[in-house]
PDB file of C-alpha atoms in Angstrom:
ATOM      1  CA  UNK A   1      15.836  23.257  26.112  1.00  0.00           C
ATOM      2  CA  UNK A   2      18.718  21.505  24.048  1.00  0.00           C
ATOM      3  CA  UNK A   3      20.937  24.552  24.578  1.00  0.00           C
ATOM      4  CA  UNK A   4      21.141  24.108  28.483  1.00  0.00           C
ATOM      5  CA  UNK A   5      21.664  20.307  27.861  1.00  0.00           C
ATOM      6  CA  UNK A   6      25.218  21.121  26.003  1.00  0.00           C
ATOM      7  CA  UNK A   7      28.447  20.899  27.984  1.00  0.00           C
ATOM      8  CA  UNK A   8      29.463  24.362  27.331  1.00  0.00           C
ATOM      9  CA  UNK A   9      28.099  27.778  26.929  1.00  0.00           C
ATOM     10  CA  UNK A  10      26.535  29.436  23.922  1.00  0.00           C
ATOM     11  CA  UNK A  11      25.567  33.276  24.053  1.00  0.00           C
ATOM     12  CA  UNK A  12      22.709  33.821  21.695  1.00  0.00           C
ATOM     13  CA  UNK A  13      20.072  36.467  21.015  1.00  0.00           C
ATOM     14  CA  UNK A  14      16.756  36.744  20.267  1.00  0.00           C
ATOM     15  CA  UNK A  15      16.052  39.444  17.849  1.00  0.00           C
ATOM     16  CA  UNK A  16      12.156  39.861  16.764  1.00  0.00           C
ATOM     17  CA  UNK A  17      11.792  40.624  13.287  1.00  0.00           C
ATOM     18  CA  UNK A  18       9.219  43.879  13.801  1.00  0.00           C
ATOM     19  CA  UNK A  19      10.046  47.284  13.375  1.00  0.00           C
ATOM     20  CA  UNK A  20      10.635  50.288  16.639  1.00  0.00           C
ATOM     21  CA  UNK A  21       6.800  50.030  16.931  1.00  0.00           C
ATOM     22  CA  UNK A  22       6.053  46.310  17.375  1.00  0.00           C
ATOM     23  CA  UNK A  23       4.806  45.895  13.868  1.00  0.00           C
ATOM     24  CA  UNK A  24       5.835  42.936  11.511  1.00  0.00           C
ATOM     25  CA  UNK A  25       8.605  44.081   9.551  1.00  0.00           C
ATOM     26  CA  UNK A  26       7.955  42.403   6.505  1.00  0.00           C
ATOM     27  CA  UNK A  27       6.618  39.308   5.097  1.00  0.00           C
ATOM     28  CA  UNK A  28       7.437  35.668   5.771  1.00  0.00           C
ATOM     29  CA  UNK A  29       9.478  35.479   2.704  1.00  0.00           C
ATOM     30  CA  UNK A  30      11.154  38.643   3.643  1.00  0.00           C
ATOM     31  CA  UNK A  31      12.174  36.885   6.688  1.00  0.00           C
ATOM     32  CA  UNK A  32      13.637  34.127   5.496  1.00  0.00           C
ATOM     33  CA  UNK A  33      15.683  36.022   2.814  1.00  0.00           C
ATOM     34  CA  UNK A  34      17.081  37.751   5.798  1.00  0.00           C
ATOM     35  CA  UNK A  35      18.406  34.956   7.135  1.00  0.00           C
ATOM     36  CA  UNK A  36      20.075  34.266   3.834  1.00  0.00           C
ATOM     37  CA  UNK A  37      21.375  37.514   3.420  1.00  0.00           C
ATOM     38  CA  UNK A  38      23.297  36.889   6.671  1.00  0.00           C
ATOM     39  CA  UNK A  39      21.245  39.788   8.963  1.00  0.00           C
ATOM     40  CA  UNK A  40      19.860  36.789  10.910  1.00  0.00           C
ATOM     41  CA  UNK A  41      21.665  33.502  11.968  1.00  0.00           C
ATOM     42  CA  UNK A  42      18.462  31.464  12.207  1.00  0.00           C
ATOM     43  CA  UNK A  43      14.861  31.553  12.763  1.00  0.00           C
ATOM     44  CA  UNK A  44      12.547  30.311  15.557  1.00  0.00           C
ATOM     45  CA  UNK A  45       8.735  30.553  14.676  1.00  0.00           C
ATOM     46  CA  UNK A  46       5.944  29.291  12.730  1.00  0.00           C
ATOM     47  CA  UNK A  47       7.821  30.002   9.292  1.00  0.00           C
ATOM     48  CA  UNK A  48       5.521  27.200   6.808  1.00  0.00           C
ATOM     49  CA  UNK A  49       7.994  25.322   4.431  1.00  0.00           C
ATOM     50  CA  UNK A  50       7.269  26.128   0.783  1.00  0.00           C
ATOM     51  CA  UNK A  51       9.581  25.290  -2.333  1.00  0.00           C
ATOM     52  CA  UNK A  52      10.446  28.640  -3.154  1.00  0.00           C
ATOM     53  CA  UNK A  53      12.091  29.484   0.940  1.00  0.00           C
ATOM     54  CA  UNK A  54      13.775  26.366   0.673  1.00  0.00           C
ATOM     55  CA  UNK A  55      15.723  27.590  -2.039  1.00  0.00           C
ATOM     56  CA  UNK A  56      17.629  29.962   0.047  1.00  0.00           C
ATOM     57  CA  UNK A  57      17.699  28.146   4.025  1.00  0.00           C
ATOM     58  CA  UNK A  58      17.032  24.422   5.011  1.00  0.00           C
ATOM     59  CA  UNK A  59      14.490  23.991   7.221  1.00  0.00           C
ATOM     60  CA  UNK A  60      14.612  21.422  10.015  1.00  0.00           C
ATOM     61  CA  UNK A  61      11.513  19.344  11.091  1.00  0.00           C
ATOM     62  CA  UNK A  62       8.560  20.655  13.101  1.00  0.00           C
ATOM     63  CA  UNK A  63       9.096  20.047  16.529  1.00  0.00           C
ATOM     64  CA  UNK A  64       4.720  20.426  17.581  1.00  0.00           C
ATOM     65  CA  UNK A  65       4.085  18.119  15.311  1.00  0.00           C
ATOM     66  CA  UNK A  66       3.910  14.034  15.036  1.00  0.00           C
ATOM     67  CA  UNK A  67       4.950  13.981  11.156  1.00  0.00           C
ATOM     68  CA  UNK A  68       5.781  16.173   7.906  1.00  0.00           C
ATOM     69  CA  UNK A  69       2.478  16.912   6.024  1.00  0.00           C
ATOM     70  CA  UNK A  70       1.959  17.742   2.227  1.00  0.00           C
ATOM     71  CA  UNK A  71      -0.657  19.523   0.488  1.00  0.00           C
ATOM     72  CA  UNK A  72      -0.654  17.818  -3.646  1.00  0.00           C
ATOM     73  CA  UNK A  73      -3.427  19.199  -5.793  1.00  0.00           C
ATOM     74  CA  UNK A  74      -6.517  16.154  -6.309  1.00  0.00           C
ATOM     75  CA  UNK A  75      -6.527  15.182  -9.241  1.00  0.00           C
ATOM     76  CA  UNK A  76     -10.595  14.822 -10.175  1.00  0.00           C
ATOM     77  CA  UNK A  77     -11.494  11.381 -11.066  1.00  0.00           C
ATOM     78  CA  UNK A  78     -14.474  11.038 -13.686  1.00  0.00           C
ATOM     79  CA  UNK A  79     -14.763   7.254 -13.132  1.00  0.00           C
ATOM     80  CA  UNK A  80     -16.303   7.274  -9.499  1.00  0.00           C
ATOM     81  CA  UNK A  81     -18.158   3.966  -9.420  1.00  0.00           C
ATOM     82  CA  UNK A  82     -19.017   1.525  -6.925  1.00  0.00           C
ATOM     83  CA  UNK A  83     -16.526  -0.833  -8.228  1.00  0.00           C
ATOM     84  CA  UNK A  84     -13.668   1.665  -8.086  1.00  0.00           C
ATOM     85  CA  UNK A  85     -11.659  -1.032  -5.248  1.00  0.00           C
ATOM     86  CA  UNK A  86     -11.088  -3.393  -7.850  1.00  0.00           C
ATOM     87  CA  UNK A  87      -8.796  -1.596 -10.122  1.00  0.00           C
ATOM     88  CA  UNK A  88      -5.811  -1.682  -7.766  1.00  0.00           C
ATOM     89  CA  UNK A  89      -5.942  -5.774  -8.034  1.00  0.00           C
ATOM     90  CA  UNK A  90      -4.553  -7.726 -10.603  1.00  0.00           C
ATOM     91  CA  UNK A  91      -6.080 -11.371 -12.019  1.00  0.00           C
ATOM     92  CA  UNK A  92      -3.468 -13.561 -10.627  1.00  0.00           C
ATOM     93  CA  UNK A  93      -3.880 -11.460  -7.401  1.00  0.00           C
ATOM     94  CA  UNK A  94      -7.811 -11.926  -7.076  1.00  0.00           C
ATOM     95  CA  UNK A  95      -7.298 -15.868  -8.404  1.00  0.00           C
ATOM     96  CA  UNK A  96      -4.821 -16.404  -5.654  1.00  0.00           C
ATOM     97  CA  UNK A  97      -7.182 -14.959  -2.925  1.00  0.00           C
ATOM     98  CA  UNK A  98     -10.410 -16.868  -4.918  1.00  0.00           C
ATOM     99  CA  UNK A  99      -7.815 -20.055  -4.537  1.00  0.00           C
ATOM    100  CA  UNK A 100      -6.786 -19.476  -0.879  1.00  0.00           C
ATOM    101  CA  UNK A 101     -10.473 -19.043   0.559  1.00  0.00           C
ATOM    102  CA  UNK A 102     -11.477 -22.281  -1.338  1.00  0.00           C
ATOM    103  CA  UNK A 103      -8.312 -24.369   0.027  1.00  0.00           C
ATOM    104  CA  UNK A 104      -8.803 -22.743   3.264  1.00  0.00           C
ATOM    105  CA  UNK A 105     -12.756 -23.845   3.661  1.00  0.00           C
ATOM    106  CA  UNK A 106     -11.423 -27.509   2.642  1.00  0.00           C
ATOM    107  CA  UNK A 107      -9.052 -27.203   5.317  1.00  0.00           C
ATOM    108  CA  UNK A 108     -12.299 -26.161   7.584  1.00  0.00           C
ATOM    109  CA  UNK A 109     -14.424 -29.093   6.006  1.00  0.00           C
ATOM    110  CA  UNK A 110     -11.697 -31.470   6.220  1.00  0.00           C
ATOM    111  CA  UNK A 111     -11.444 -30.734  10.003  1.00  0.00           C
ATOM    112  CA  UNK A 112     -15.200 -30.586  10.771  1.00  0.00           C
ATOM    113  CA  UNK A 113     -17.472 -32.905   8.888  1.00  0.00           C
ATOM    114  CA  UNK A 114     -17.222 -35.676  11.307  1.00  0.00           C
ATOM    115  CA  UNK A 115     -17.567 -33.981  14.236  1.00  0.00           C
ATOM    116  CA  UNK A 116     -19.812 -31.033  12.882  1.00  0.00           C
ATOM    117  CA  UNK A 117     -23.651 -32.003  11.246  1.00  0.00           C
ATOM    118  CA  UNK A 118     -23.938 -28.810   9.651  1.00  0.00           C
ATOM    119  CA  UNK A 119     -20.823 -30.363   7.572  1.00  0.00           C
ATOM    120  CA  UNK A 120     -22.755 -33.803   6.491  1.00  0.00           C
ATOM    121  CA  UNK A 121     -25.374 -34.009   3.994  1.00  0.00           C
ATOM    122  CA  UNK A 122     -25.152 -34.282  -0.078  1.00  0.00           C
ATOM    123  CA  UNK A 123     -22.241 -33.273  -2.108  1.00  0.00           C
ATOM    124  CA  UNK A 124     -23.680 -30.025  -2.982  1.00  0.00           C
ATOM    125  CA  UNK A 125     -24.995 -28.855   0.375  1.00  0.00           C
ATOM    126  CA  UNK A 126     -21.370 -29.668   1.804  1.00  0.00           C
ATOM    127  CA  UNK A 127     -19.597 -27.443  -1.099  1.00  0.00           C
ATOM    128  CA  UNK A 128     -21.986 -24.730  -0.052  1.00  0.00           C
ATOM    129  CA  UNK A 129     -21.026 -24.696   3.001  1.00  0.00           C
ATOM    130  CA  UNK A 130     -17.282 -24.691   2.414  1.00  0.00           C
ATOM    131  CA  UNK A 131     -18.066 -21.208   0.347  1.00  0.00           C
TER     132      UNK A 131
END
């Protein structure tokens, strides 16, 4: 625990927020208000983060957890198509990748047509193989 790993003592408490009989005292939100009333210092449990707690305490970070999750509302997309990946990309994006796997298979052809036959042959069966 980080409390043994301090240099000096701290006295602390755990109080369970239930009532005489073992029974939940209230509701999450309850519990957290209580803490900003001042009847609790702080609270150790599976209290979810939502906007409207986090006006009243700050939370700190889960510790069970790898990361901080959020749950946005999906926004339903009329325009499902197979062609959906291209919007993202720009012109000058696609023409640099067009130009860069053209220069790139000149670069190959440059290297292998004299050692390579599949590289030999007319004009247009070398071009085809470059693409």
């Amino acid at each position: 625990m980080a409390i043994e790993a301090l240099p000096y003592g701290v006295q602390y408490e755990y109080v369970p927020f239930a009532m005489s009989d073992h029974k939940k005292a209230g509701s999450y939100d309850e519990f957290v208000y209580a803490v900003y009333q001042g009847d609790f210092d702080a609270a150790v449990g599976d209290v979810t983060i939502v906007a409207n707690r986090s006006k009243y305490v700050d939370f700190t970070l889960p510790y069970t957890q790898s990361g901080v999750s959020m749950f946005v509302p999906i926004k339903n997309d009329k325009n499902k198509n197979a062609w959906a990946f291209l919007k993202p990309l720009t012109w000058k994006l696609w023409l640099t990748s067009f130009c860069s796997f053209v220069f790139i298979g000149f670069l190959i052809w440059i290297l292998e047509h004299r050692i390579n036959e599949d590289f030999r042959g007319p004009l247009w069966h070398q071009v085809g193989t470059i693409f």
